[in-house]
Coordinates of C-alpha atoms and ligand atoms in Angstrom, one line a residue:
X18 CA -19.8 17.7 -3.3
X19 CA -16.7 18.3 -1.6
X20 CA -13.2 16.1 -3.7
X21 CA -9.9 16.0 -1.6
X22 CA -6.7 14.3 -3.0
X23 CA -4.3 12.8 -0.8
X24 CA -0.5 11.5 -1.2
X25 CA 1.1 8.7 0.5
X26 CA 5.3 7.3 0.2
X27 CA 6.6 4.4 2.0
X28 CA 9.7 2.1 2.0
X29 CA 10.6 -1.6 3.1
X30 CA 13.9 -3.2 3.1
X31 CA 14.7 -6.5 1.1
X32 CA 15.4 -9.5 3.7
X33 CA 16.3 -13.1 3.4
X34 CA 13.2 -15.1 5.2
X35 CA 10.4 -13.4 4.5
X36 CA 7.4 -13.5 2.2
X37 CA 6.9 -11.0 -0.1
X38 CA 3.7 -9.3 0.0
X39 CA 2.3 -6.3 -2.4
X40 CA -1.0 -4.8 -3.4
X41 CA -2.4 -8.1 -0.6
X42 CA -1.0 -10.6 -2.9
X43 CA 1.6 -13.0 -2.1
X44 CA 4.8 -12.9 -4.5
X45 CA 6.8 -15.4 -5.6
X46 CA 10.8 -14.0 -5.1
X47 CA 13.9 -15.1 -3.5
X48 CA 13.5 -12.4 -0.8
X49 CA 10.9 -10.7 1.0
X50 CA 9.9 -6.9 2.7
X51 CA 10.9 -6.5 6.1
X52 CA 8.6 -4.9 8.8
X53 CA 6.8 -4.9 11.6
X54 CA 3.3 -5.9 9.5
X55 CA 3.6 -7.8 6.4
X56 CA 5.7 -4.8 5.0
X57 CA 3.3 -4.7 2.3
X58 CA 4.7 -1.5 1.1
X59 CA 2.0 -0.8 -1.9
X60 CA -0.6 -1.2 0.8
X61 CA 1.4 1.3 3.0
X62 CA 1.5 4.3 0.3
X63 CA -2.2 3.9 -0.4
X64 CA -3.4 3.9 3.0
X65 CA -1.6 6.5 3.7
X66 CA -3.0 8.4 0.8
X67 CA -6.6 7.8 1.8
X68 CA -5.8 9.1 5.6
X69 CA -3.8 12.3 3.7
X70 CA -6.7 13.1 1.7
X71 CA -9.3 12.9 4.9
X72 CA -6.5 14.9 6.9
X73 CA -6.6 12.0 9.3
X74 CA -2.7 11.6 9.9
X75 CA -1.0 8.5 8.8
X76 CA -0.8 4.8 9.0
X77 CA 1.6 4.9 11.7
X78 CA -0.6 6.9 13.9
X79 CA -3.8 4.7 13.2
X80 CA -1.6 1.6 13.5
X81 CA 1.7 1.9 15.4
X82 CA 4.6 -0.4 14.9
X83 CA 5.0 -0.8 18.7
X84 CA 1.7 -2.0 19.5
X85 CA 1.5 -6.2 19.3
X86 CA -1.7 -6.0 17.9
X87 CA 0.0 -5.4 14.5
X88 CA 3.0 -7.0 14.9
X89 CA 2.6 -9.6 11.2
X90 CA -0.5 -8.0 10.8
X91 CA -2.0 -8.6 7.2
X92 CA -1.9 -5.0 5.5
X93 CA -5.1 -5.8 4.1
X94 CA -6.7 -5.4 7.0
X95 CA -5.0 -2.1 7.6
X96 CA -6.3 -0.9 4.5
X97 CA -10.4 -1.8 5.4
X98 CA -9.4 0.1 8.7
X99 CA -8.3 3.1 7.0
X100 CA -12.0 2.6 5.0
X101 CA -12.9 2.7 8.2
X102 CA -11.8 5.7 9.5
X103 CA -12.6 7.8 6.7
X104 CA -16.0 6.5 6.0
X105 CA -16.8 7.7 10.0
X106 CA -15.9 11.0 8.7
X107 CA -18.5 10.8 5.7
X108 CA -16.0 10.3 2.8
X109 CA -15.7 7.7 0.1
X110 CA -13.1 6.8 -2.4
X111 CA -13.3 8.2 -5.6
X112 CA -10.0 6.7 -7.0
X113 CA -6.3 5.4 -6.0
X114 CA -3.5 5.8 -9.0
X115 CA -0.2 4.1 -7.2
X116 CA 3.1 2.9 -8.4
X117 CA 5.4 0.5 -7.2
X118 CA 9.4 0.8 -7.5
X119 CA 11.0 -2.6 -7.5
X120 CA 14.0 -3.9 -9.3
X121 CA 12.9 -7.6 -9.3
X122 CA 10.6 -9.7 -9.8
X123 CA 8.3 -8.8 -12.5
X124 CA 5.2 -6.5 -11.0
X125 CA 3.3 -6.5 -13.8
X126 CA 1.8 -10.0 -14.2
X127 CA -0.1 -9.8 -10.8
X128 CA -1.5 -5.9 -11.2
X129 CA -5.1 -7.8 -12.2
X130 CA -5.0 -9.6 -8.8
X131 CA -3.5 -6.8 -7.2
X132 CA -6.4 -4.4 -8.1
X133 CA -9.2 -7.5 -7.4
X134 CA -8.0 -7.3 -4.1
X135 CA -7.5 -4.2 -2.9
X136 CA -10.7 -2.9 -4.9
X137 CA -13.4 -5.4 -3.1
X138 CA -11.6 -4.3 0.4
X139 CA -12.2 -0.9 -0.5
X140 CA -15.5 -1.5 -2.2
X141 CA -14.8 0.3 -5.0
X142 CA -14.6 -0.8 -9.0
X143 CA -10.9 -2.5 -10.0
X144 CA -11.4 0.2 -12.8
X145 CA -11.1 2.9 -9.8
X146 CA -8.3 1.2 -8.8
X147 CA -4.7 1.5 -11.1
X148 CA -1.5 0.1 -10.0
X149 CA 1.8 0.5 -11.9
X150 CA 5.1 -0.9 -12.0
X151 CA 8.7 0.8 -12.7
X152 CA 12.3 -0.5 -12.0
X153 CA 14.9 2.2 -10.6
X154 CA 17.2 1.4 -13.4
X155 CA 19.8 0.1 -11.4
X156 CA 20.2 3.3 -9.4
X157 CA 19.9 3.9 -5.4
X158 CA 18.6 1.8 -2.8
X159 CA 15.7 0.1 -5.4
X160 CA 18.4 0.0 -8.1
X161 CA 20.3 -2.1 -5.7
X162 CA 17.4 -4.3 -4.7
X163 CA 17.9 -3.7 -0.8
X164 CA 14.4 -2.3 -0.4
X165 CA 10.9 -1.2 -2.6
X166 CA 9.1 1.9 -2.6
X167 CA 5.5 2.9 -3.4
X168 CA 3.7 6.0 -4.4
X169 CA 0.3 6.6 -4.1
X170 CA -2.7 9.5 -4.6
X171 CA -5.7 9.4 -3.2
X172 CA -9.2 11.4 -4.2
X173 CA -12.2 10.9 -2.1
X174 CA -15.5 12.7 -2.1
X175 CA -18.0 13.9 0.7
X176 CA -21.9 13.8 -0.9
Ligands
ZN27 ZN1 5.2 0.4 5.5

Protein backbone atom coordinates (compact mmCIF):
# COMPACT_ATOMS: atom_id res chain seq x y z
CA UNK A 1 0.00 0.00 0.00
CA UNK A 2 1.30 3.18 -1.09
CA UNK A 3 0.29 6.50 2.02
CA UNK A 4 1.02 10.10 0.76
CA UNK A 5 0.29 13.19 3.00
CA UNK A 6 -0.56 16.30 1.61
CA UNK A 7 -0.71 20.08 2.96
CA UNK A 8 -3.02 22.78 2.05
CA UNK A 9 -3.19 26.93 3.37
CA UNK A 10 -5.70 29.38 2.24
CA UNK A 11 -7.04 32.91 3.23
CA UNK A 12 -10.42 34.91 2.79
CA UNK A 13 -11.01 38.44 3.71
CA UNK A 14 -13.88 39.48 6.20
CA UNK A 15 -16.66 41.58 4.20
CA UNK A 16 -19.90 43.30 5.05
CA UNK A 17 -22.74 41.37 2.87
CA UNK A 18 -21.82 38.10 2.71
CA UNK A 19 -22.64 34.75 4.28
CA UNK A 20 -20.35 33.17 6.08
CA UNK A 21 -19.58 29.66 5.12
CA UNK A 22 -17.00 27.03 6.81
CA UNK A 23 -16.36 23.35 6.85
CA UNK A 24 -20.09 23.54 4.12
CA UNK A 25 -22.01 24.96 6.97
CA UNK A 26 -23.63 28.15 7.02
CA UNK A 27 -22.47 30.52 10.09
CA UNK A 28 -24.29 32.74 11.92
CA UNK A 29 -21.92 36.27 12.20
CA UNK A 30 -22.18 39.91 11.41
CA UNK A 31 -19.79 39.47 8.39
CA UNK A 32 -19.02 37.02 5.90
CA UNK A 33 -15.71 35.58 3.58
CA UNK A 34 -15.20 37.23 0.47
CA UNK A 35 -14.44 35.30 -2.85
CA UNK A 36 -15.01 34.29 -5.95
CA UNK A 37 -16.91 30.80 -4.53
CA UNK A 38 -18.48 30.79 -1.32
CA UNK A 39 -14.94 31.63 0.20
CA UNK A 40 -15.34 28.66 2.26
CA UNK A 41 -11.87 28.93 3.41
CA UNK A 42 -11.79 25.44 5.56
CA UNK A 43 -13.06 23.77 2.44
CA UNK A 44 -10.23 25.54 0.48
CA UNK A 45 -7.10 24.24 2.78
CA UNK A 46 -8.54 20.70 2.66
CA UNK A 47 -9.01 20.45 -0.91
CA UNK A 48 -6.02 21.56 -1.49
CA UNK A 49 -4.51 19.11 0.82
CA UNK A 50 -6.12 16.10 -0.95
CA UNK A 51 -4.84 17.49 -4.54
CA UNK A 52 -1.08 18.02 -2.61
CA UNK A 53 -1.07 14.61 -1.47
CA UNK A 54 -2.06 13.07 -5.04
CA UNK A 55 0.52 15.59 -6.58
CA UNK A 56 -2.39 16.90 -8.61
CA UNK A 57 -1.71 20.81 -8.31
CA UNK A 58 -4.22 22.94 -6.52
CA UNK A 59 -7.72 24.14 -6.19
CA UNK A 60 -7.06 26.97 -8.29
CA UNK A 61 -5.84 24.95 -11.11
CA UNK A 62 -8.83 22.40 -10.96
CA UNK A 63 -11.25 25.25 -10.39
CA UNK A 64 -10.05 28.77 -11.54
CA UNK A 65 -11.52 31.95 -10.15
CA UNK A 66 -11.92 33.32 -13.70
CA UNK A 67 -14.01 30.82 -15.02
CA UNK A 68 -18.07 31.63 -14.45
CA UNK A 69 -18.74 28.26 -13.82
CA UNK A 70 -17.50 28.83 -10.20
CA UNK A 71 -18.27 32.14 -9.75
CA UNK A 72 -20.70 31.55 -6.00
CA UNK A 73 -20.03 28.13 -6.42
CA UNK A 74 -20.83 26.03 -3.19
CA UNK A 75 -17.26 24.70 -1.95
CA UNK A 76 -18.87 21.60 -1.29
CA UNK A 77 -19.08 20.70 -4.48
CA UNK A 78 -15.48 21.58 -5.07
CA UNK A 79 -14.49 19.34 -2.42
CA UNK A 80 -16.52 15.91 -4.19
CA UNK A 81 -14.64 17.20 -7.35
CA UNK A 82 -11.35 17.05 -5.81
CA UNK A 83 -12.74 13.17 -4.63
CA UNK A 84 -13.10 13.13 -7.89
CA UNK A 85 -9.96 13.72 -9.25
CA UNK A 86 -7.96 11.70 -6.99
CA UNK A 87 -10.20 8.73 -6.91
CA UNK A 88 -9.43 8.64 -11.07
CA UNK A 89 -5.93 8.32 -10.01
CA UNK A 90 -6.67 5.20 -7.72
CA UNK A 91 -6.36 6.91 -4.25
CA UNK A 92 -8.61 7.22 -1.29
CA UNK A 93 -8.66 9.24 1.77
CA UNK A 94 -7.24 7.94 4.68
CA UNK A 95 -7.65 11.08 6.93
CA UNK A 96 -7.98 15.08 6.95
CA UNK A 97 -6.68 16.90 10.47
CA UNK A 98 -7.48 20.87 9.66
CA UNK A 99 -7.64 23.89 11.74
CA UNK A 100 -9.40 27.00 11.34
CA UNK A 101 -7.92 30.52 12.50
CA UNK A 102 -10.79 32.92 13.25
CA UNK A 103 -11.06 35.60 15.79
CA UNK A 104 -14.93 35.59 15.95
CA UNK A 105 -17.58 33.81 16.16
CA UNK A 106 -17.20 30.73 18.12
CA UNK A 107 -15.96 27.71 15.77
CA UNK A 108 -16.37 25.19 18.02
CA UNK A 109 -20.10 24.64 18.47
CA UNK A 110 -20.54 23.64 14.74
CA UNK A 111 -17.27 21.19 14.34
CA UNK A 112 -20.02 18.13 14.72
CA UNK A 113 -21.87 19.51 11.69
CA UNK A 114 -18.82 20.53 10.14
CA UNK A 115 -17.35 16.99 10.10
CA UNK A 116 -21.10 15.39 9.19
CA UNK A 117 -20.70 17.23 6.24
CA UNK A 118 -17.65 17.25 4.79
CA UNK A 119 -17.15 13.39 5.84
CA UNK A 120 -20.44 11.96 3.79
CA UNK A 121 -19.04 14.17 0.72
CA UNK A 122 -15.92 12.55 1.04
CA UNK A 123 -17.28 9.23 2.00
CA UNK A 124 -15.22 8.75 4.72
CA UNK A 125 -16.09 8.23 8.71
CA UNK A 126 -16.59 11.83 10.72
CA UNK A 127 -14.09 9.99 13.03
CA UNK A 128 -11.56 10.32 9.83
CA UNK A 129 -12.36 13.63 9.75
CA UNK A 130 -10.97 16.33 12.76
CA UNK A 131 -11.56 19.95 12.53
CA UNK A 132 -10.11 22.46 15.10
CA UNK A 133 -10.55 25.92 16.05
CA UNK A 134 -7.86 28.57 17.35
CA UNK A 135 -8.15 32.52 17.68
CA UNK A 136 -4.95 34.58 16.59
CA UNK A 137 -4.90 36.20 19.90
CA UNK A 138 -5.59 39.51 18.71
CA UNK A 139 -2.45 39.49 16.48
CA UNK A 140 -2.14 40.05 12.50
CA UNK A 141 -4.63 40.03 9.90
CA UNK A 142 -6.98 37.13 11.96
CA UNK A 143 -6.17 38.98 15.16
CA UNK A 144 -7.77 41.95 13.55
CA UNK A 145 -10.78 40.03 12.12
CA UNK A 146 -10.18 41.33 8.43
CA UNK A 147 -9.83 37.77 7.13
CA UNK A 148 -9.66 33.72 8.29
CA UNK A 149 -7.24 31.23 7.57
CA UNK A 150 -7.24 27.40 7.38
CA UNK A 151 -4.69 24.66 7.63
CA UNK A 152 -5.12 21.39 6.54
CA UNK A 153 -3.11 17.79 5.96
CA UNK A 154 -4.09 15.27 3.96
CA UNK A 155 -3.09 11.25 3.92
CA UNK A 156 -4.46 9.16 1.22
CA UNK A 157 -3.69 5.59 0.29
CA UNK A 158 -3.41 3.62 -3.04
CA UNK A 159 -4.44 -0.42 -2.39
ZN1 LIG B 1 -10.14 29.93 -0.95
Amino acid sequence: MKIRVGFGYDVHRLADNRDLWLGGVKIEHTQGLLGHSDADVLIHAICDAILGAANLRDIGFHFPDTADEYKDVDSKLLLAKTLEVITEKGYVIGNVDATICAERPKINPHIPQMQKVMAEILKISQEDISIKATTSEKVGFVGREEGFAAYAVALIEKK
